[in-house]
Coordinates of C-alpha atoms and ligand atoms in Angstrom, one line a residue:
X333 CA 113.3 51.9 104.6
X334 CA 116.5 52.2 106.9
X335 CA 117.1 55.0 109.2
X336 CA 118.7 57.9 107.4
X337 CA 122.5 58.6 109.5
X338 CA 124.2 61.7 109.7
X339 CA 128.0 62.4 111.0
X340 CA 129.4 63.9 113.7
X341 CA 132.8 64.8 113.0
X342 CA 135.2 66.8 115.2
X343 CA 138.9 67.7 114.4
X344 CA 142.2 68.1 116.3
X345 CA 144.6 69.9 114.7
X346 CA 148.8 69.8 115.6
X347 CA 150.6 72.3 114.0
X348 CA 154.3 72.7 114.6
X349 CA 155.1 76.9 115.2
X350 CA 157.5 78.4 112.9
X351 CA 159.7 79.3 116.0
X352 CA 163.6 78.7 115.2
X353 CA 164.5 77.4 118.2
X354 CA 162.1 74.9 120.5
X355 CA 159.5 75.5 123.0
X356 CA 161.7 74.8 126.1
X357 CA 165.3 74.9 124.8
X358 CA 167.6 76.7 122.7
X359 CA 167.7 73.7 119.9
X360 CA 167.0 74.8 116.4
X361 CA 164.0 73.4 114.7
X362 CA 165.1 73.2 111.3
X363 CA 163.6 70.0 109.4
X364 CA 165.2 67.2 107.7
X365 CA 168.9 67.6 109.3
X366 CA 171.0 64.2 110.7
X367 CA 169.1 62.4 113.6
X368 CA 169.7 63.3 116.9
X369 CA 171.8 66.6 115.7
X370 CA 169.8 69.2 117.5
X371 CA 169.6 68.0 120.6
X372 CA 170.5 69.1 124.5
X373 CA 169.8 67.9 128.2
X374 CA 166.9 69.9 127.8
X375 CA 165.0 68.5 125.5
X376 CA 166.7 64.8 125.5
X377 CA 165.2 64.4 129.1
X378 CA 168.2 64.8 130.8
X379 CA 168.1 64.3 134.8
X380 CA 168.1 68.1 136.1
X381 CA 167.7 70.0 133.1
X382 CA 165.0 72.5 133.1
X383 CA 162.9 74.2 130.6
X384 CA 162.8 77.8 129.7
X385 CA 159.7 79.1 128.3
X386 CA 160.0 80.4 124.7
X387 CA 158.1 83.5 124.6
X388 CA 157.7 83.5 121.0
X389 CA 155.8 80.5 120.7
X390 CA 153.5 82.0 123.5
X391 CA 153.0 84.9 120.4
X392 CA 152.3 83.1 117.4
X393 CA 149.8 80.5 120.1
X394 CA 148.3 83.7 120.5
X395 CA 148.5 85.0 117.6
X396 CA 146.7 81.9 115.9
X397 CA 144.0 82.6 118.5
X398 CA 143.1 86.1 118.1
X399 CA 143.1 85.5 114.3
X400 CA 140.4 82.5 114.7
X401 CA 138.1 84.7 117.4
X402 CA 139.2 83.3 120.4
X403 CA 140.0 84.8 123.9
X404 CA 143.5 84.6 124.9
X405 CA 143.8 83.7 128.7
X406 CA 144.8 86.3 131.3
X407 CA 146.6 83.3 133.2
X408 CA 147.5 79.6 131.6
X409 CA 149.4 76.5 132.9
X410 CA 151.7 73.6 131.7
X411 CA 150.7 70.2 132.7
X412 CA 152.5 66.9 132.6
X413 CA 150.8 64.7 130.5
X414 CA 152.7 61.1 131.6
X415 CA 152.5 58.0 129.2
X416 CA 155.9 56.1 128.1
X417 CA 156.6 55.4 124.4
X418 CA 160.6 55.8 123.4
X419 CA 160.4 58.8 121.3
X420 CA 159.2 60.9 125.0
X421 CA 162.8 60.3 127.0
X422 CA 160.8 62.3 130.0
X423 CA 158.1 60.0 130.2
X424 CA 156.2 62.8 130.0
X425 CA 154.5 65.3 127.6
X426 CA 154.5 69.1 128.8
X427 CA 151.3 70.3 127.6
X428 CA 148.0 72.1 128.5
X429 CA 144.9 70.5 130.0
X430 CA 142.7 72.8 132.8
X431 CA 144.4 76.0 131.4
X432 CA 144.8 76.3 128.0
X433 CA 146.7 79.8 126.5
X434 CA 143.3 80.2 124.1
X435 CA 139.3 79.0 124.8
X436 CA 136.8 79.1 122.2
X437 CA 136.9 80.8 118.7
X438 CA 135.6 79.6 115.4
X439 CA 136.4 79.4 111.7
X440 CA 134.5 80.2 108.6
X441 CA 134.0 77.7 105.8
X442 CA 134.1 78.6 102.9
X443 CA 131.1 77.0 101.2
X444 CA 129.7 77.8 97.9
X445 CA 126.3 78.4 99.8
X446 CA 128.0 80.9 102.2
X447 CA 130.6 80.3 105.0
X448 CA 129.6 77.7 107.6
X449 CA 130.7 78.7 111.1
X450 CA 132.8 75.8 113.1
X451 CA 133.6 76.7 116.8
X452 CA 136.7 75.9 118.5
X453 CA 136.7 75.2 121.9
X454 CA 140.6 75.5 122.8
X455 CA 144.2 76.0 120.9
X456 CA 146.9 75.1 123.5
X457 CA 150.3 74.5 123.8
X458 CA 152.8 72.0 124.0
X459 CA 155.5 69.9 123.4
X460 CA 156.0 67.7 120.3
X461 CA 157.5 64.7 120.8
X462 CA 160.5 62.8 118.7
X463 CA 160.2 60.4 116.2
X464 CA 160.9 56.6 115.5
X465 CA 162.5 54.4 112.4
X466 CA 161.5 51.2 112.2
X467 CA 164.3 49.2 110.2
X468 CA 163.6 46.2 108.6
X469 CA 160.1 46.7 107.4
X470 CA 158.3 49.2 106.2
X471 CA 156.6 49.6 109.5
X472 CA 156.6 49.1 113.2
X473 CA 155.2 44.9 112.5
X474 CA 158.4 42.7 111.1
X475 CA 160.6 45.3 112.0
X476 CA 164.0 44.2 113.4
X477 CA 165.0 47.6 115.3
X478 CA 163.7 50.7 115.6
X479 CA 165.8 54.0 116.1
X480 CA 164.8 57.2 117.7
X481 CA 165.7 60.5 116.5
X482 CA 164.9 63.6 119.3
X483 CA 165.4 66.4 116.6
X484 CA 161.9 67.0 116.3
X485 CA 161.2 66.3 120.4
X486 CA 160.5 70.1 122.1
X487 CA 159.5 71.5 118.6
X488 CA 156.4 73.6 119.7
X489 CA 153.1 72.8 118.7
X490 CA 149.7 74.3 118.7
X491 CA 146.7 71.5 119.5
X492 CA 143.4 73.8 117.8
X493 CA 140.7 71.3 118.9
X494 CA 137.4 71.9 117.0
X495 CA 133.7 71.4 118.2
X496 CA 131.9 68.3 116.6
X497 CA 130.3 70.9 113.9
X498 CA 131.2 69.2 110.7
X499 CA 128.9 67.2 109.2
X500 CA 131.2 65.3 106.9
X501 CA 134.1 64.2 105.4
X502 CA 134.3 67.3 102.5
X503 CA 133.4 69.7 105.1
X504 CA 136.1 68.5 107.8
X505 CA 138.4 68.7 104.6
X506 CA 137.5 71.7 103.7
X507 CA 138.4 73.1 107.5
X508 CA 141.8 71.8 107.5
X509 CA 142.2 73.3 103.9
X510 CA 141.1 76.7 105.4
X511 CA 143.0 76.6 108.8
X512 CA 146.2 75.5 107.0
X513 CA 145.7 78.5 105.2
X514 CA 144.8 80.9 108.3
X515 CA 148.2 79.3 109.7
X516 CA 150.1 80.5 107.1
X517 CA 149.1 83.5 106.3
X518 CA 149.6 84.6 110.3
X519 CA 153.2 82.8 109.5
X520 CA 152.8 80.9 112.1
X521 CA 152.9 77.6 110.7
X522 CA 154.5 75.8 107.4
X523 CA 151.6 73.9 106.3
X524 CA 153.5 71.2 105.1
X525 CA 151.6 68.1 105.9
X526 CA 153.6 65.3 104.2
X527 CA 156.5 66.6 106.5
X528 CA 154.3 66.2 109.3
X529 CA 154.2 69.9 110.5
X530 CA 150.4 70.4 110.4
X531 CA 148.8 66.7 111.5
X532 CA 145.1 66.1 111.9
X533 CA 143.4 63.4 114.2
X534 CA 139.4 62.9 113.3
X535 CA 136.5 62.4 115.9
X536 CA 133.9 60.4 113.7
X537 CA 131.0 59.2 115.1
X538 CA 127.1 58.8 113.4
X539 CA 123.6 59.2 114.7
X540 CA 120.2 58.8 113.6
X541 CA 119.4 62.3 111.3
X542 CA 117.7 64.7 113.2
X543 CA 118.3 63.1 117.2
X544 CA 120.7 65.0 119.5
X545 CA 122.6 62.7 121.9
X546 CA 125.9 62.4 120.1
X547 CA 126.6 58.1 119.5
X548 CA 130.3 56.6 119.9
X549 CA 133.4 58.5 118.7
X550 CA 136.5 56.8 117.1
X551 CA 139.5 58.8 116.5
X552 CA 141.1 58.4 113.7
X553 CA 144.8 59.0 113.6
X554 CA 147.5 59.7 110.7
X555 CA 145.6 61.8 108.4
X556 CA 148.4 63.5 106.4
X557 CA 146.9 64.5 103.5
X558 CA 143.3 66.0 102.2
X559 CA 143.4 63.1 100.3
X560 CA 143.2 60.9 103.1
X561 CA 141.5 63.0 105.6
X562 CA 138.4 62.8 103.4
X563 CA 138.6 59.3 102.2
X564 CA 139.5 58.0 105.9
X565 CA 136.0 59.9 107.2
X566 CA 134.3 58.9 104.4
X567 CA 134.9 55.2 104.9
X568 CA 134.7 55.5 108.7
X569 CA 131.0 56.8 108.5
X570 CA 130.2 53.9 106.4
X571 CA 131.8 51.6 109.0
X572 CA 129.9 52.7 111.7
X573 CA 126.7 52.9 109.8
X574 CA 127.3 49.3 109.2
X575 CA 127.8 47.7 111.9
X576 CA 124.6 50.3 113.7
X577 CA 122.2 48.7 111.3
X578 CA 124.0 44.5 111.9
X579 CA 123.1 45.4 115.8
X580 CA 127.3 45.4 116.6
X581 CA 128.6 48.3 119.2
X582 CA 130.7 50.7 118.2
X583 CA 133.9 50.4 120.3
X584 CA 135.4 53.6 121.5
X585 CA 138.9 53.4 120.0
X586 CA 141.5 54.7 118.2
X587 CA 141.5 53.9 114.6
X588 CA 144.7 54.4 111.9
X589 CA 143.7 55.0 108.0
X590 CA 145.5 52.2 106.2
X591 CA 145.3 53.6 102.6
X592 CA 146.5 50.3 100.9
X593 CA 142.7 48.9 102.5
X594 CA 141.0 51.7 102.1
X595 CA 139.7 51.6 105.5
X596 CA 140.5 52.1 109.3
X597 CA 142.1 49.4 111.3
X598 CA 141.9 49.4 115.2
X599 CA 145.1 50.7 117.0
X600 CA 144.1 50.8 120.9
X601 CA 141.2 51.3 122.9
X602 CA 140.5 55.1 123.5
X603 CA 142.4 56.8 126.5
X604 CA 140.7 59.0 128.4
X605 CA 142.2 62.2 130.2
X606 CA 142.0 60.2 133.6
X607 CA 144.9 57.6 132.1
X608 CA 147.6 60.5 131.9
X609 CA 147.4 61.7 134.9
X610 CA 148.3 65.3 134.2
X611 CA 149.1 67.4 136.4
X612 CA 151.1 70.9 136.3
X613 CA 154.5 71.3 136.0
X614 CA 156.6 72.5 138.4
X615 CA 159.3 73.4 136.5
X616 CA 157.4 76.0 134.4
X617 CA 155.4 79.5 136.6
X618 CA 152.0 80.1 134.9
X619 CA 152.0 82.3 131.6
X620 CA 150.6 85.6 132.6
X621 CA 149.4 88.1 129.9
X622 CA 148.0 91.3 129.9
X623 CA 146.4 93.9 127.8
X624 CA 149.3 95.9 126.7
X625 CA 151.2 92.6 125.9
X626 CA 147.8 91.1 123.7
X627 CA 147.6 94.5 121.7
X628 CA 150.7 95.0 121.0
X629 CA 150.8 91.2 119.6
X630 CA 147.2 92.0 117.4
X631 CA 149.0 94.7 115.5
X632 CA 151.0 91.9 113.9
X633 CA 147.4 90.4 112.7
X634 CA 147.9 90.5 108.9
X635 CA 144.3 90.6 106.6
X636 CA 143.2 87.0 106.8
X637 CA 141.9 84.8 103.7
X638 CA 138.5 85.7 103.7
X639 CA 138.3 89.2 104.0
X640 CA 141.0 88.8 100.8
X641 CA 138.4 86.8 99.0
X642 CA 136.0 89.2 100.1
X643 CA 137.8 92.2 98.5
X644 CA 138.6 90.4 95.0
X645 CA 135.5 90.1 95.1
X646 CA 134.1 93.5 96.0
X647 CA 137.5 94.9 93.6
X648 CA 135.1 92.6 90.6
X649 CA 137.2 89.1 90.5
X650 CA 135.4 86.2 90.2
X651 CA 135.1 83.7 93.8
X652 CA 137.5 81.3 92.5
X653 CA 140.1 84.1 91.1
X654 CA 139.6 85.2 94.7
X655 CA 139.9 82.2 96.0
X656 CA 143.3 80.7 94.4
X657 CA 144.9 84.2 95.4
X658 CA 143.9 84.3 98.4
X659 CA 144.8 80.7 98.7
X660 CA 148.7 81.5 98.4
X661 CA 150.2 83.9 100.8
X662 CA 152.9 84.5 98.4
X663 CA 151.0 85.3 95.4
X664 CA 148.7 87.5 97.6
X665 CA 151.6 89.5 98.7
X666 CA 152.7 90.1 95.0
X667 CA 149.7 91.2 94.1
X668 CA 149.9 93.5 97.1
X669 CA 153.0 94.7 96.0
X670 CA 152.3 95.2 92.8
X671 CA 148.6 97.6 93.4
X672 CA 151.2 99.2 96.0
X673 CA 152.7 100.7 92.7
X674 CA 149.6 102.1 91.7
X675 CA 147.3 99.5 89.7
X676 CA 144.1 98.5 90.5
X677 CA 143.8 95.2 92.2
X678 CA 141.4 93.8 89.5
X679 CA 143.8 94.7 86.6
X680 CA 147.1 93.2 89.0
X681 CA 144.8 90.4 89.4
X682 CA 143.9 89.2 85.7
X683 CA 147.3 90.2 84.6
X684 CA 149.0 88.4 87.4
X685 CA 146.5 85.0 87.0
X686 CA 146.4 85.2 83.2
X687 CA 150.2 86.0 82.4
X688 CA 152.1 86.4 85.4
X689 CA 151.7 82.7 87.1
X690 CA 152.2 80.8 83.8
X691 CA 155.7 82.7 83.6
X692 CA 156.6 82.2 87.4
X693 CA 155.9 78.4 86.6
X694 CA 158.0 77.8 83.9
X695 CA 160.9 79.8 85.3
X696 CA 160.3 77.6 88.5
X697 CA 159.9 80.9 90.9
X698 CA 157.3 80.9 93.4
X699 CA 155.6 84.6 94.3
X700 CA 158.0 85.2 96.8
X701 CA 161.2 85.5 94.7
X702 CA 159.9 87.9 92.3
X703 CA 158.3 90.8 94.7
X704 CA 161.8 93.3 93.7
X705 CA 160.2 92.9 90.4
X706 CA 156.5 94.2 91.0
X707 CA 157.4 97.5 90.2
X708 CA 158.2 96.6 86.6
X709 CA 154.8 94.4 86.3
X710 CA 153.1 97.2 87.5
X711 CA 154.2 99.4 84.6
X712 CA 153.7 97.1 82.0
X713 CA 150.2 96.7 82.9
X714 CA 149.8 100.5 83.1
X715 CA 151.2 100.6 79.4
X716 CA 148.9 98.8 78.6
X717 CA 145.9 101.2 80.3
X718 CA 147.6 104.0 78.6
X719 CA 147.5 102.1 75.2
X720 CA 151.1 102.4 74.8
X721 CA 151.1 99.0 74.7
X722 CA 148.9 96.6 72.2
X723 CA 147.5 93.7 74.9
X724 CA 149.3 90.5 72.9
X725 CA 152.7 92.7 73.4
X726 CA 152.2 92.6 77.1
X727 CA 152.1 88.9 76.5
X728 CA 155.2 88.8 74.6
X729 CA 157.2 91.8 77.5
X730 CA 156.0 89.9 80.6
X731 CA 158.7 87.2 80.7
X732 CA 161.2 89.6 81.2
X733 CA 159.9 92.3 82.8
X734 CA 158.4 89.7 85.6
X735 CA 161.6 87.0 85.6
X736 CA 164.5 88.9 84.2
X737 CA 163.7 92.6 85.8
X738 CA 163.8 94.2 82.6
X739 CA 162.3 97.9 82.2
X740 CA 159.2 97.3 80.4
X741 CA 159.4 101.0 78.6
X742 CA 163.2 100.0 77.2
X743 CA 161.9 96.7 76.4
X744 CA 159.2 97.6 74.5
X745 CA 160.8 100.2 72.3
X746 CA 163.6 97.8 71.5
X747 CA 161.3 95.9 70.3
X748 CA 159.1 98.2 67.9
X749 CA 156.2 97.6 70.1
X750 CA 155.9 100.8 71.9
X751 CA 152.3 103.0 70.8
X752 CA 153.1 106.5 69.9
X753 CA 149.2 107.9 71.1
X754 CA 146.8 107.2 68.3
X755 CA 147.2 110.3 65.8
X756 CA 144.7 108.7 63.2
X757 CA 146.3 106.4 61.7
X758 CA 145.0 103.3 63.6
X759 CA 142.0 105.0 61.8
X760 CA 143.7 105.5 58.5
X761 CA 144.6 102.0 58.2
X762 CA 140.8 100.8 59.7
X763 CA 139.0 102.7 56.5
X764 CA 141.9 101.3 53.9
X765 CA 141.6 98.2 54.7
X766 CA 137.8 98.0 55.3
X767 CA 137.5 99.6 51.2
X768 CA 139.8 96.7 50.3
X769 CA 137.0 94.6 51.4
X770 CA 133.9 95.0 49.5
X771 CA 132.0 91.7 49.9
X772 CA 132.6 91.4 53.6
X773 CA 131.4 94.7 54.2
X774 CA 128.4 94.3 52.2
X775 CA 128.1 90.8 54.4
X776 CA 128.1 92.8 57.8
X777 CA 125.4 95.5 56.1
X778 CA 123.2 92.3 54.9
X779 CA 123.2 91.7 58.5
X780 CA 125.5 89.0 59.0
X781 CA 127.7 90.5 61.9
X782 CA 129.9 87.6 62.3
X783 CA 132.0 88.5 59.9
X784 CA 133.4 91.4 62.0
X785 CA 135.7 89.0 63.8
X786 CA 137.2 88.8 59.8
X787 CA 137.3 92.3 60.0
X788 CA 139.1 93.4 62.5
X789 CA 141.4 90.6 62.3
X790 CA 142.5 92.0 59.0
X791 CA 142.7 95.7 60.5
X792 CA 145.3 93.8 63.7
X793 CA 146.7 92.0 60.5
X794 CA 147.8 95.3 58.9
X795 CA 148.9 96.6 61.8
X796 CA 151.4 94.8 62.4
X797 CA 151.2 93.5 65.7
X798 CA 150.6 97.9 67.0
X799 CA 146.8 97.2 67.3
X800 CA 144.7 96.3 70.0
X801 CA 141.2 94.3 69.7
X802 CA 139.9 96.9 72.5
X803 CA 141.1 99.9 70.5
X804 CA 140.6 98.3 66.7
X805 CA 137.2 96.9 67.6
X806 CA 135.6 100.4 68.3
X807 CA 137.0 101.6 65.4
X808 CA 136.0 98.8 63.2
X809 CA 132.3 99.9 64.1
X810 CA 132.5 103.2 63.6
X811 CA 133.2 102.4 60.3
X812 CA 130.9 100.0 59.5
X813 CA 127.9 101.8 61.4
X814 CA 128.8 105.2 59.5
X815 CA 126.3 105.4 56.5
X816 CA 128.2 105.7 53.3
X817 CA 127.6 107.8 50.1
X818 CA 127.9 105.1 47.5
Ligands
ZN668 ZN1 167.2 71.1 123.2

């Protein structure tokens, strides 16, 4: 029998903050503009140019720490971390080593089972660097020239370096699916990862089940998308495990996901700390914090995704309606807005995921553009409470109401859809049309209930589109379970 294996799998994180301008300049940060178009001494590398500090990338760092448990330092540092590569025109890196802005901290899977805790041992800061074009190819090998574009060099990023606690590829997905979403819901980060603003590196390595001493890691690099994070880990697991059990060493290296093989390829040899040979900046004074200064940043802590999940939950949504509103900052703020106006989260809920989305999609909205318009969603849904409204109406109101702003009560006497309160006729029309059938009543009394469906089908029928199944139903009952004379 061979040795049963288990993973080791830790994650490093980058994620670019939302700040407009970069860490150390004044250059804008906006994505996807002409090369080399947002760009000064500063953060081009310029002889004499020094960096300024920008303090509100110190409070979204911050703020990404408090929100994932961790303690945000007193006192923290910038260190040069010195390599050459063309896209760094300083020939060095300004980031954190020996003094990181947060230490420790943990996030929540999660799992089906029940969350699965993952500590964090640091989120720091720094610098990100720019980024090459290789012309001539499709990559760096058989290209002709390679150009270098510094818009993205000095965007800041936060480094949120997990603890080896995942024990494989779905769970390490799963954490980057959760912290993306932590990220954005703070508003701290885009999320985009085929745009490269939230990148994840992999620490794989594999031991025998059940043993402690942790065996050789590989870092895995270029993981931009679920996708690949999980089918990169997966195959590197497999790797190792292979070449354990053919007597081969694992080699501590870097390693890049090549999706057209399906596997890793080698990139370098692993650099350690040592090679960089940090040490702090000059040019920036410590970053000092205090008390006053972290509170008054925690009051800008928004509820996070799993205390959301936890209240659909507790309001009586299922986990996954829970989870896919909770899942979209946007939506979650809608519904927000809309049990702001008065309805009960579980009704904004169902009428939001049942109705409300499906419009939203075909119109090509997202959430976000439609919040002016809550107010109106709210009122059709409590039209429907009140039964002034028959529930297929709502269906055929929403459109408007949620795209076009109409005024649901306008709209739905327009339309000859508006309830006056039930004065007896809904029961007037129940005991007509119930006499008018005879053999499907005596059906029902025989003790074949299915046929109720018929039935109060047929009442909805003669109503004309007035009646509601929760209002008819009842009725329809009544009826049938009052004993009769003849
Ligand atoms: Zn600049």
């Amino acid at each position: 029998m061979s040795t049963p294996w288990e993973a080791v799998i830790g994650l490093e994180v980058h994620a670019e903050l939302a700040t407009r301008t970069k860490i150390f300049c004044g250059c804008p940060t906006t994505f996807g503009q002409p090369p080399n178009s947002q760009v000064c001494p500063v953060c081009a590398g310029m002889p004499g140019a020094l960096p300024v500090l920008n303090a509100e990338a110190v409070r979204m760092a911050a703020l990404a720490g408090m929100a994932l448990g961790g303690i945000v330092a007193d006192r923290s540092r910038f260190d040069r971390k010195n390599y050459f590569y063309p896209d760094l025109p300083k020939g060095y890196q300004i980031s954190q080593l020996a003094m990181p802005i947060v230490s420790g901290g943990h996030l929540d899977l999660p799992l089906e089972e029940g969350p699965k805790r993952i500590r964090l041992i640091r989120i720091h800061l720094e610098e990100d660097a720019g980024k090459l074009v290789h012309r001539g190819s499709s990559g760096l090998a058989g290209a002709t020239h390679s150009l270098v574009d510094l818009n993205r060099a000095g965007v800041p990023l936060i480094e949120i370096v997990s603890a080896p606690d995942l024990a494989n590829a779905e769970e390490a997905r799963l954490y980057l699916q959760e912290l993306r979403l932590v990220l954005l819901t703070l508003g701290v980060n885009d999320g985009r990862l085929e745009e490269g603003s939230l990148r994840c590196d992999a620490n794989v390595s594999v031991r025998p089940a059940g043993t402690l001493a942790l065996g050789t890691r590989v870092e895995i690099k270029n993981l931009n998308s679920f996708k690949f994070l999980q089918k990169a880990i997966e195959s590197e697991i497999q790797r190792q495990i292979r070449r354990i059990e053919a007597g081969e060493p694992i080699v501590q290296e870097t390693r890049l996901w090549q999706e057209d093989k399906g596997t890793t390829v080698s990139m370098r040899s692993k650099e350690d700390a040592a090679d960089y040979r940090y040490f702090p900046d000059p040019d920036l004074p410590d970053v000092v914090l205090d008390d006053a200064w972290r509170a008054a940043v925690s009051k800008g802590l928004p509820e996070l995704p799993a205390a959301r999940r936890e209240r659909g939950v507790a309001a009586g949504l299922s986990r996954s309606e829970a989870h896919q509103l909770a899942g979209d900052p946007a939506l979650w703020h809608l519904l927000e807005t809309v049990v702001g106006h008065g309805t009960p989260l579980r009704d904004a809920a169902r009428w939001l995921l049942g109705e409300g989305l499906g419009c939203l999609a075909d119109a090509g909205l997202d959430a976000e553009a439609v919040l002016d318009r809550a107010g109106g969603f709210a009122r059709l849904i409590e039209l429907v409470r009140a039964k002034r409204l028959a529930t297929p109406s709502f269906r055929k109101l929403v459109r408007d109401v949620l795209v076009h702003g109409a005024e649901p009560e306008a709209l739905a006497h327009e339309r000859g859809l508006w309830l006056e309160p039930d004065d007896g006729s809904s029961a007037r029309i129940v005991d007509e049309v119930l006499r008018s059938l005879p053999d499907q009543v005596a059906q029902w009394r025989s003790g074949k209930h299915q046929v109720r469906g018929f039935l109060v089908g047929q009442v909805l029928r003669a109503l004309k589109g007035k009646g509601d199944p929760a209002t008819v139903g009842p009725l329809v009952d009544r009826w049938l379970e009052t004993p009769t004379a003849d």
